[in-house]
Tab-separated table of C-alpha atoms in Angstrom:
chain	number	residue	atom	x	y	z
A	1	UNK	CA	109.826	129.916	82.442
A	2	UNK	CA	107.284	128.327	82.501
A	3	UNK	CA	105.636	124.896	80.478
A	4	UNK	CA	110.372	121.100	81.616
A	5	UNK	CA	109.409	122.214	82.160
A	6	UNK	CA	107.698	125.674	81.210
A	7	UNK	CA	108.573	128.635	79.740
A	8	UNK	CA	109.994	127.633	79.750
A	9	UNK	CA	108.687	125.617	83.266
A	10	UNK	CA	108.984	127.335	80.568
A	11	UNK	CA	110.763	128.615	78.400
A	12	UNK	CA	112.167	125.768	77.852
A	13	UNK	CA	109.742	122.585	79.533
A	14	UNK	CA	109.781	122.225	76.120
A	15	UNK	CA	106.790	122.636	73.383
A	16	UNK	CA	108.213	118.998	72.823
A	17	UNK	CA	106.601	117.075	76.381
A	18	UNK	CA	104.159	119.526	76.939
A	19	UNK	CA	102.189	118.854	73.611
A	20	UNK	CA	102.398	115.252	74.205
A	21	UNK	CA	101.194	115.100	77.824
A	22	UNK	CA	98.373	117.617	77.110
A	23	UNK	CA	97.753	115.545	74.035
A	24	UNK	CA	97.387	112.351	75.605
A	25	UNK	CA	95.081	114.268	79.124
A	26	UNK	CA	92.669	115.466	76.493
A	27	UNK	CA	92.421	112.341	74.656
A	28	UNK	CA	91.830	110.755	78.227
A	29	UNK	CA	89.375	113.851	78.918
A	30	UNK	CA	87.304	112.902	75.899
A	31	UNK	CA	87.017	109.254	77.110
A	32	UNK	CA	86.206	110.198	80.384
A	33	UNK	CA	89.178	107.445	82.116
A	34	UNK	CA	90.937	108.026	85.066
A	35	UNK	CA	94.289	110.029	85.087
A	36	UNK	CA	97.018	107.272	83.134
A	37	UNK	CA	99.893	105.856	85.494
A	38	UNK	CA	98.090	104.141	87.832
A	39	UNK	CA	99.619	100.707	86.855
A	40	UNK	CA	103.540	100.592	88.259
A	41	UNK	CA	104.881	98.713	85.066
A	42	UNK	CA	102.728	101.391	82.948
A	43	UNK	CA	104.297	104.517	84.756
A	44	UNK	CA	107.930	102.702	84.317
A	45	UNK	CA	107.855	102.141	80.685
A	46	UNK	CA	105.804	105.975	80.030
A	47	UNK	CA	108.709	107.604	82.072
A	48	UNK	CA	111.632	105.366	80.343
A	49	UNK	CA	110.126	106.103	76.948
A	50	UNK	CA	109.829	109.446	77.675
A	51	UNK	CA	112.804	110.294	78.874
A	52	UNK	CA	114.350	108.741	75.864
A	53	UNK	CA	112.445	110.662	73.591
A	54	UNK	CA	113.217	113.605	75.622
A	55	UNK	CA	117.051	112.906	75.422
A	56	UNK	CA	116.974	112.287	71.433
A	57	UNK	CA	114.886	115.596	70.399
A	58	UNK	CA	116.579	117.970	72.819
A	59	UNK	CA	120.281	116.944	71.246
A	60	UNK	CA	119.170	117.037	67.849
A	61	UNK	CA	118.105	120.491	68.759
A	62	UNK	CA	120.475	121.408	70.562
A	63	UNK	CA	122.335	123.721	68.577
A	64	UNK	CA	119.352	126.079	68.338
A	65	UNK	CA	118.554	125.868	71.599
A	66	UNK	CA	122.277	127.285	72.511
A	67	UNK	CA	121.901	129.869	69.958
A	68	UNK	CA	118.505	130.591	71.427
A	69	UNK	CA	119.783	131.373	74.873
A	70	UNK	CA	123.042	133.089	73.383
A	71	UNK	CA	121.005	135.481	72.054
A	72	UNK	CA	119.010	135.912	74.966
A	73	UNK	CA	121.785	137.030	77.599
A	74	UNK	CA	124.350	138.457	74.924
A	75	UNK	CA	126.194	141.736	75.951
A	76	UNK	CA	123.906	144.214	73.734
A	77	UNK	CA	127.881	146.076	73.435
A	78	UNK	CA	129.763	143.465	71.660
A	79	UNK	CA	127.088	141.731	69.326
A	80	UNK	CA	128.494	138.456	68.162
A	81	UNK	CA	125.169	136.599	66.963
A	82	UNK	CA	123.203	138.854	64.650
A	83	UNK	CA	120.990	135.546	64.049
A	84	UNK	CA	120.083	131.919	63.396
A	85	UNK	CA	122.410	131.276	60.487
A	86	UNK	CA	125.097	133.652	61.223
A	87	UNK	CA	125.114	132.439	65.228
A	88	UNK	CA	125.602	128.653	64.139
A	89	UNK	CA	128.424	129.771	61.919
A	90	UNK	CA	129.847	131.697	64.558
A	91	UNK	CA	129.661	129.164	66.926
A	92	UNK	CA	131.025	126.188	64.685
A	93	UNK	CA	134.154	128.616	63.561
A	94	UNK	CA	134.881	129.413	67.360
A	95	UNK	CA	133.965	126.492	69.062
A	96	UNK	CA	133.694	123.111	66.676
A	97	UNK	CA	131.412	121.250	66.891
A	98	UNK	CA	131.287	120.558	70.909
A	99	UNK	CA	130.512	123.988	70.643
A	100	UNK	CA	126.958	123.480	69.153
A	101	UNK	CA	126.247	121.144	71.902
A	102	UNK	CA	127.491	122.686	74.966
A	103	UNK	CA	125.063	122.029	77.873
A	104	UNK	CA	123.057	119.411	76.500
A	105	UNK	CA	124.267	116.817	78.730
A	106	UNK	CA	123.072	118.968	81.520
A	107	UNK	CA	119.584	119.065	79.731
A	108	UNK	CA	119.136	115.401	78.845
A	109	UNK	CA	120.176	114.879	82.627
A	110	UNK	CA	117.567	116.962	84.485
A	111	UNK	CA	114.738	114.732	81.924
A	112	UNK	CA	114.847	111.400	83.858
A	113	UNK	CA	114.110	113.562	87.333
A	114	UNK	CA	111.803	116.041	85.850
A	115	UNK	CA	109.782	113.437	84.200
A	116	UNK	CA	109.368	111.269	87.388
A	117	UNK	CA	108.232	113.908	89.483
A	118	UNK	CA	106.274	115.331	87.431
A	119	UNK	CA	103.725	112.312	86.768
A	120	UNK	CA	103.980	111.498	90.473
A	121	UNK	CA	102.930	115.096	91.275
A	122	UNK	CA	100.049	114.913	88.408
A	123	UNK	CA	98.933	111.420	89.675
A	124	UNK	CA	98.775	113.290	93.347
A	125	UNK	CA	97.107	116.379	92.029
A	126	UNK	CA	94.599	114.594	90.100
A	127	UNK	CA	93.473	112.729	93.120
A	128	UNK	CA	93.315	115.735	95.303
A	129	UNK	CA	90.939	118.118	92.792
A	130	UNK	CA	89.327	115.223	91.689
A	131	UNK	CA	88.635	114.787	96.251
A	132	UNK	CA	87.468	118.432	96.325
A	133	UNK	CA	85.412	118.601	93.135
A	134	UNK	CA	83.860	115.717	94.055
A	135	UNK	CA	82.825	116.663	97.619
A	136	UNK	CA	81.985	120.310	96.409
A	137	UNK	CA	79.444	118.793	93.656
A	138	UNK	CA	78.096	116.368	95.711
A	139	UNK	CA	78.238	113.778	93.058
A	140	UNK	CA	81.014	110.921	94.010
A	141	UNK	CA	80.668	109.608	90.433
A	142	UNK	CA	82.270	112.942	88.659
A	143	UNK	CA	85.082	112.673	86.775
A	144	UNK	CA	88.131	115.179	85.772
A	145	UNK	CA	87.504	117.681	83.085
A	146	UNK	CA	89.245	118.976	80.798
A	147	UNK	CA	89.546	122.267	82.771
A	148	UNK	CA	90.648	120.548	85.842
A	149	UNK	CA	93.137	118.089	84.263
A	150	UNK	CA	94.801	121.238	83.161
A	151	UNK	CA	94.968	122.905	86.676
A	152	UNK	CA	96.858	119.120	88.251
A	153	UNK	CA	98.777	119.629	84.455
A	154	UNK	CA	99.831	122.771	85.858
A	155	UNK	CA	100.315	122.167	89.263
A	156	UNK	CA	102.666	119.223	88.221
A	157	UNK	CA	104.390	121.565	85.721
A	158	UNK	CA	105.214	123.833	88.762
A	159	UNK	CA	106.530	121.265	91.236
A	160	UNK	CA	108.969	119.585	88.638
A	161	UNK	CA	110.430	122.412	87.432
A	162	UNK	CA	110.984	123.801	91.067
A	163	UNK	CA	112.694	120.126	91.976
A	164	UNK	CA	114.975	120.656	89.007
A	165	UNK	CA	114.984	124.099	88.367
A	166	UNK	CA	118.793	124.411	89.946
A	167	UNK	CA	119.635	122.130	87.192
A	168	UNK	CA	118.215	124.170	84.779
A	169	UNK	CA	120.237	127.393	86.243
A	170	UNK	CA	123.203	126.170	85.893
A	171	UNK	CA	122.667	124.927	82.159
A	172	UNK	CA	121.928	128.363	81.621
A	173	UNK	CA	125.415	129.506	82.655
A	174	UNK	CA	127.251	126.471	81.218
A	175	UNK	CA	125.474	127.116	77.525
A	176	UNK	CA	126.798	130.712	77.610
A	177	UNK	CA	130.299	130.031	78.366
A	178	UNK	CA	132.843	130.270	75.800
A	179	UNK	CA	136.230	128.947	75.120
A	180	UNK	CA	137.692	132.311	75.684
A	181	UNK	CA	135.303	133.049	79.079
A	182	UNK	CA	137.230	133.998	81.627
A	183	UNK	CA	135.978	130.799	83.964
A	184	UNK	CA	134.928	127.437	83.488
A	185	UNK	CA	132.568	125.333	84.702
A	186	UNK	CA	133.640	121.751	84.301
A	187	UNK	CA	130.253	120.148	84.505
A	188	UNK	CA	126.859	120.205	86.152
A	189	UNK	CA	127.974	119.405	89.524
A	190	UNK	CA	131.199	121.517	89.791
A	191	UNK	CA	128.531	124.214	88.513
A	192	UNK	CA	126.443	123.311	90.781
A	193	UNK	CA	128.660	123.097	93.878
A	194	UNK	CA	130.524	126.400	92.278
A	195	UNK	CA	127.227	128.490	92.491
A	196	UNK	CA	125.776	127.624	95.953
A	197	UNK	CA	129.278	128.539	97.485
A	198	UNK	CA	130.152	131.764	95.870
A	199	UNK	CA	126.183	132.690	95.310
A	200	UNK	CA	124.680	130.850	98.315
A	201	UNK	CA	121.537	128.625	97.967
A	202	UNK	CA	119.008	131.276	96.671
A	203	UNK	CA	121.501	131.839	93.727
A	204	UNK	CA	120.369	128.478	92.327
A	205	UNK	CA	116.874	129.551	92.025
A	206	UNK	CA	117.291	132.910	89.871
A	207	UNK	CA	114.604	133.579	87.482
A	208	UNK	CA	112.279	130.989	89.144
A	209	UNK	CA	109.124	133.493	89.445
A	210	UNK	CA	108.864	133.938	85.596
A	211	UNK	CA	109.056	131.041	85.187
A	212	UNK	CA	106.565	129.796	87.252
A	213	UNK	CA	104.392	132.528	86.072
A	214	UNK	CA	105.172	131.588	82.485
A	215	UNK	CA	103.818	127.909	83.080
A	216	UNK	CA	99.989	129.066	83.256
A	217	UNK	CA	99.934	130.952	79.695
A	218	UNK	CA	102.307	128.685	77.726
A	219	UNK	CA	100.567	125.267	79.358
A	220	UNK	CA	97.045	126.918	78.839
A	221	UNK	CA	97.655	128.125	75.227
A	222	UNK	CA	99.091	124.807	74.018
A	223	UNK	CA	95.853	122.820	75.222
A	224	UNK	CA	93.274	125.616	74.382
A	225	UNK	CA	94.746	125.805	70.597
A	226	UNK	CA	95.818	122.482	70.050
A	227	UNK	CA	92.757	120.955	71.114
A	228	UNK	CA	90.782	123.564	69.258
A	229	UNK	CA	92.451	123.029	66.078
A	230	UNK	CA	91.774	119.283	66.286
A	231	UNK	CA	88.349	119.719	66.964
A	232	UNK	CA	88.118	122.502	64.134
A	233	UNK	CA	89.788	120.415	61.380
A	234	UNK	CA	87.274	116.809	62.848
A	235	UNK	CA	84.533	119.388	62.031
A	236	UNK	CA	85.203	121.423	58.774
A	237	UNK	CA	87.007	118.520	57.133
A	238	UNK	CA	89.199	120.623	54.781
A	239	UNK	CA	91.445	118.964	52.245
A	240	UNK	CA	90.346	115.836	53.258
A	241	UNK	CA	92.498	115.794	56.349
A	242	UNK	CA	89.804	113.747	58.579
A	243	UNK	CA	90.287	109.350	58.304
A	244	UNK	CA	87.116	107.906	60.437
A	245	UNK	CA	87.133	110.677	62.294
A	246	UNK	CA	90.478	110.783	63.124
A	247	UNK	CA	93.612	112.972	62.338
A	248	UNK	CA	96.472	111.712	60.949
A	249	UNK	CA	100.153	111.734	62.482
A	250	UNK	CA	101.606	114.668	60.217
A	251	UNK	CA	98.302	116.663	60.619
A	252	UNK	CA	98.409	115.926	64.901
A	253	UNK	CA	102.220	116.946	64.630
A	254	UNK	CA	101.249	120.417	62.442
A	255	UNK	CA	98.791	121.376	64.975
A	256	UNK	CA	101.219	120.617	68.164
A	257	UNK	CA	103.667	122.629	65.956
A	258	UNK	CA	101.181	125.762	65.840
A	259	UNK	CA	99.913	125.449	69.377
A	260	UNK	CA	103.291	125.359	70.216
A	261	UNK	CA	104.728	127.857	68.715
A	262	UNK	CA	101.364	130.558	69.656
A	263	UNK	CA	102.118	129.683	72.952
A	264	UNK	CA	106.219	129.758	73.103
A	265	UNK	CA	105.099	133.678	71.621
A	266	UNK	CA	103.413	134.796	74.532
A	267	UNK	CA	105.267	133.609	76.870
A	268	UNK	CA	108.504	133.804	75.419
A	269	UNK	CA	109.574	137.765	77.526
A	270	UNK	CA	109.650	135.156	80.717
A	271	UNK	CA	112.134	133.176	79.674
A	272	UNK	CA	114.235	136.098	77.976
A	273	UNK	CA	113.540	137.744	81.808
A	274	UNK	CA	114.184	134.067	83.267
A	275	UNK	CA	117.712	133.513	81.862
A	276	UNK	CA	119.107	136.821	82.066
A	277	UNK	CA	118.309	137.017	86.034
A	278	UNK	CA	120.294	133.251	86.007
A	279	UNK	CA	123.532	135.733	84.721
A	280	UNK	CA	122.925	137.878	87.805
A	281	UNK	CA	125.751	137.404	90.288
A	282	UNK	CA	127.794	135.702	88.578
A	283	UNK	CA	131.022	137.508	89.106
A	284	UNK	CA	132.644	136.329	85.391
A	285	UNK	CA	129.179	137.397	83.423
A	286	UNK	CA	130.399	141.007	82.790
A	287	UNK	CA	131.370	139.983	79.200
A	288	UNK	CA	127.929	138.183	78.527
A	289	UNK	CA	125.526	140.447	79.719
A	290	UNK	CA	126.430	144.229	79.752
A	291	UNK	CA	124.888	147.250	81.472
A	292	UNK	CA	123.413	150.589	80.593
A	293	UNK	CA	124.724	152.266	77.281
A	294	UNK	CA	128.063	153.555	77.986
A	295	UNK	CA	128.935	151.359	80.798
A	296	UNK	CA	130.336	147.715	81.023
A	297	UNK	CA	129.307	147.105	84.371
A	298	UNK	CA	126.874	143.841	84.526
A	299	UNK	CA	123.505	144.051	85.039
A	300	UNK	CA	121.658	143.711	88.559
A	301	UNK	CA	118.072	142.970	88.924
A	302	UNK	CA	116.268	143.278	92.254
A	303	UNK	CA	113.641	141.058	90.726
A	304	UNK	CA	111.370	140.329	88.162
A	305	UNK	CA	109.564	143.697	87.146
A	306	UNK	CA	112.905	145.222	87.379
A	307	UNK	CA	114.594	143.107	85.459
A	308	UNK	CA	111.460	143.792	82.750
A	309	UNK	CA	112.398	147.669	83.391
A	310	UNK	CA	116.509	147.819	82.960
A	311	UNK	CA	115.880	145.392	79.479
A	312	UNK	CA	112.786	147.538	77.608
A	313	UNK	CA	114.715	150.579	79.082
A	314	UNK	CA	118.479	149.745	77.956
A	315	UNK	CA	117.799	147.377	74.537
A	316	UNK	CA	114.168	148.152	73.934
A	317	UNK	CA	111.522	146.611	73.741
A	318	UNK	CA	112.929	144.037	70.902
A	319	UNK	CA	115.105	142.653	72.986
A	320	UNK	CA	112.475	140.533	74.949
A	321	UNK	CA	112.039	138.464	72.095
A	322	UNK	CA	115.913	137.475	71.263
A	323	UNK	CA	116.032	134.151	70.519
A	324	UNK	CA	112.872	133.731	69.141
A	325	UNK	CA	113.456	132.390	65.597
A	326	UNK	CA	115.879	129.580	66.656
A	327	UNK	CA	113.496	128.811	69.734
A	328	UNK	CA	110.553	128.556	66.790
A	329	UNK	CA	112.331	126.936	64.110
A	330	UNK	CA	113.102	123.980	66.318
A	331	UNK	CA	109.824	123.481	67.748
A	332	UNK	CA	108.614	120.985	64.484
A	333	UNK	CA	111.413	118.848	64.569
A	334	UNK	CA	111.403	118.669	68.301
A	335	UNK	CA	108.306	117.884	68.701
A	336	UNK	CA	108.535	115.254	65.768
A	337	UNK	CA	111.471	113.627	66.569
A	338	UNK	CA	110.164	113.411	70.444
A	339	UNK	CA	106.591	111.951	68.879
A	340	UNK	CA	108.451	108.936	66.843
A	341	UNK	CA	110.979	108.223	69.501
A	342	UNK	CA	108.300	107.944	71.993
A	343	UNK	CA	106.450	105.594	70.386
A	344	UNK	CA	109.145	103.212	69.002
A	345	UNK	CA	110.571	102.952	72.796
A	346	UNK	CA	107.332	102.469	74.072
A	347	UNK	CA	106.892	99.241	70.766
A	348	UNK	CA	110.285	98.261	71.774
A	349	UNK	CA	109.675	98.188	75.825
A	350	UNK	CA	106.276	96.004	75.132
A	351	UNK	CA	107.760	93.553	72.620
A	352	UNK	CA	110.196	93.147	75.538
A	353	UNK	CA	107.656	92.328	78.089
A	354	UNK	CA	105.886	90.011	76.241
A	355	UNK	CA	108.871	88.136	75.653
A	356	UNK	CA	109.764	88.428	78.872
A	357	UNK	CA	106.251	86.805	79.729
């Protein structure tokens, strides 16, 4: 899904970069400033810092985002995670403690990539609609709005998730394994390597179209709310909240938390839809994801809408929100710890320089 990505490019492009790119563009927005990167040594340190940050918030969330995607795909037959406490537990007594981390070193290693292209691609979108608005208009002095930073914001979203989106896949498949599945995958590139022979190339881009279609709500409601709570809370002033016309940290982090979660709601059914058709084909599934009542025969999907069909028809229509809780409960702390890490690299990186000077 879409918005690293998105839904989660989406569902999973995490609340956590997504609130602090679109936080940042709309700041930018407001100033009326060209898109940020343009400076080599600026774009370096942004994309080191970030994936840093990345890296830090997704492992200390990584446990609910295992849980999250355990619940997602689980054989609807055999219930083994009735929910967010219960799962952990069930996962620690099983598994240990690896087992609360499984697949986060696949994560963490499709940031670095995803990050790169992803301000290269918004740096090369900008330019383009800023071209085209500008030659439409008439007026060569126009700059981006806020309207059209979010259409390069989502265009950028799009492209780096499709670059990385095999990684993705296969994290998918590695997160749901068990020490008692019947097949292992020994890491991302056995996975990898393992899935294009057996599954061919299309196999490694399984649940793309929700997600893709999952980047333009979840991107859209993060910057709509988020921006509109700012502005609200600048405006009303309640509790005192408002410093010289400026927000504080905790109060900026509580409304990337709400916009976050509002839009992780609505376009959480992708990335339920989105993981579930990354379990299609694979021949040692059968005891993740389960068929019809009655049978044990795995799932198949001919595509999206069908996959939509065979999961409100066969778990109801509950059963596009599995997941949920976890997914929302670590959406603060994400999105804090990403928000401090970020900016202590980023102090870190430019006391280096200048001594480096």
């Amino acid at each position: 899904m879409a918005s690293e990505d998105v839904v989660g490019k989406s569902t999973s492009e995490s609340a956590v970069t997504t609130i602090v790119n679109l936080a940042e563009e709309a700041k930018l927005a407001r100033e009326g400033v060209k898109a940020p990167g343009h400076e080599l040594l600026s774009i370096c340190k942004s994309l080191v810092a970030g994936g840093v940050a990345g890296g830090v918030s997704r492992t200390a969330v990584a446990p609910l985002e295992r849980l999250k995607i355990l619940l997602q795909v689980q054989n609807p037959h055999n219930i083994k995670y009735n929910g967010t406490v219960q799962g952990l537990k069930y996962i620690w007594r099983s598994e240990g403690l690896r087992g609360l981390f499984k697949g986060n070193g696949t994560n963490c290693a499709r940031i670095v990539p995803n990050s790169a292209v992803k301000f290269f691609s918004y740096e090369q979108a900008s330019s383009g609609i800023l071209w085209l608005y500008r030659r439409q208009s008439g007026n060569e002095d126009a700059h981006l709005t806020p309207v059209l930073r979010l259409g390069a914001g989502a265009c950028a979203g799009i492209i780096a998730m499709s670059a990385t989106y095999p990684m993705d896949m296969v994290r998918g498949r590695i997160t749901v394994q068990t020490e008692k599945s019947p097949y292992q995958y020994r890491g991302m590139f056995h996975a990898l390597g393992t899935v294009y022979r057996e599954e061919g190339f299309r196999a490694l881009y399984k649940g793309w179209l929700p997600s893709v279609i999952g980047v333009i709500p979840y991107v859209g409601l993060n910057f709509a709310v988020y921006e509109s709570l700012k502005d609200w809370l600048i405006k009303s002033n309640p509790l005192g909240l408002v410093e010289d016309s400026e927000l504080s940290v905790v109060t900026r982090l509580a409304c990337g938390a709400v916009a976050g979660t509002i839009g992780q709601t609505v376009a959480y059914p992708l990335d339920v839809i989105r993981r579930r058709m990354q379990m299609v084909g694979w021949n040692h599934a059968a005891s993740v994801v389960a068929g019809q009542a009655g049978s044990k025969a795995p799932l198949e999907y001919t595509g999206m809408v069908d996959a939509f069909r065979k999961t409100v028809h066969s778990e109801g229509f509950g059963a596009l929100y599995k997941g949920l809780v976890p997914n929302s409960v670590k959406v603060v702390p994400s999105i804090a710890i990403a928000f401090v890490t970020y900016e202590v690299v980023k102090d870190v990186l430019g006391v280096e320089m200048r001594i480096s000077d």
